[in-house]
Amino acid sequence: MDPVNQELAQYSDLFMFIAALIYTAAFIVFAVDMVRSSATIRRLEVELAEEAEAELARARRDALVSAGGGGSPIAAESEDLVDEDMAYLGTRRPFANVAVALTILAVGAHAFAVVSRGVAAGRVPWANMYEFLTTGALIVSAVFLLALIRKDLRFLGTFAIGLVVVMMSGATIGFPTPVAHVQPALQSPWLAVHVTLAVLAMGLFTLTFAMNVLQLVQHRRELKLASGQLEGTGGWQFMRMVPSSTSLENWAYRMNAVGFVFWTLGPLITGAIWAEEAWGRYWGWDVKEVWSFVIWVVYAGYLHARATRGWTGNRAAWLSIIGFACIIFNYAVVNVYFPGLHSYAGLPE
């Protein structure tokens, strides 16, 4: 077995750190965009309301009751700035564009760090928890950028890139692992297929988690608007630049369906094949196998309930969020505290 390329490994660590810094900057700019958008919307609504009141006063003064412009403030309060197809309606967001550019730069540095780590070790770069988490963060940010090509998901930037920053920080602080060769049980071509599909699934589930959280917030806002409890100039105005809760749910459902296919093919099917090759059985009730199946059951239940039982709205969102919570438990708790055949965290004893 060839020795580890320590120089390339150091470059990998350096570019991983650089990527984390750029992601943090992108997250901050996305957050600034969210705050500025809220302030801009609030200012425009105040101006529109003042103009409408002045016009109404002039109309009354001129006795043109039938032409009174009293409807303008209501339209200004209720009209959202993004349609159901996630297309923004004439809004300019320079800060969001800068944040997207920073994210592209971060993904480039991140991809180099992941690839160079694999080349330095002479294997696929996702054989321990540090590598799995950093690769998962790369998948989340890359899927976010790819989705931007077809749909304007800039409203999701603060939440998606925020999760990426958390994943990068967790990998660096919680699971630091030097570049090294893997133990014999992991020296199999099934490692690439099995873990790649799992990482892709986790990346999609992370994005849908962010969308489901936004869906819950947007649904509550919509109820307040419908009941008249929320004024147009009050509340979290940034949510007017977020699609409706129904649109968010539909897109989360589609992405969850794709992630579910990846999870079925990865942790379950290819995992069972690899287990038979390594240990002589397809299923052994190992704790990691059990929790992988639990996650599959939760997302299968979510897809089935939404498609056939009419589980829409908040119930579907919460079921999807529970599925993601199971993934976090499986990764952060089962891998660390439950001994088993899948104890490949790479952490020091």
PDB file of N, CA and C in Angstrom, residues 214 232 295 337:
ATOM      1  N   LEU A 214     -38.905  26.502   6.804  1.00  0.00           N
ATOM      2  CA  LEU A 214     -39.465  27.717   6.208  1.00  0.00           C
ATOM      3  C   LEU A 214     -40.955  27.553   5.923  1.00  0.00           C
ATOM      4  N   GLY A 232     -49.504  44.487   7.092  1.00  0.00           N
ATOM      5  CA  GLY A 232     -48.548  44.396   5.992  1.00  0.00           C
ATOM      6  C   GLY A 232     -47.181  44.919   6.342  1.00  0.00           C
ATOM      7  N   ILE A 295     -34.758   5.261   9.508  1.00  0.00           N
ATOM      8  CA  ILE A 295     -34.809   6.452   8.648  1.00  0.00           C
ATOM      9  C   ILE A 295     -35.585   6.156   7.371  1.00  0.00           C
ATOM     10  N   TYR A 337     -21.499   6.753  20.095  1.00  0.00           N
ATOM     11  CA  TYR A 337     -21.728   6.165  21.406  1.00  0.00           C
ATOM     12  C   TYR A 337     -22.207   4.708  21.381  1.00  0.00           C
TER      13      TYR A 337
END
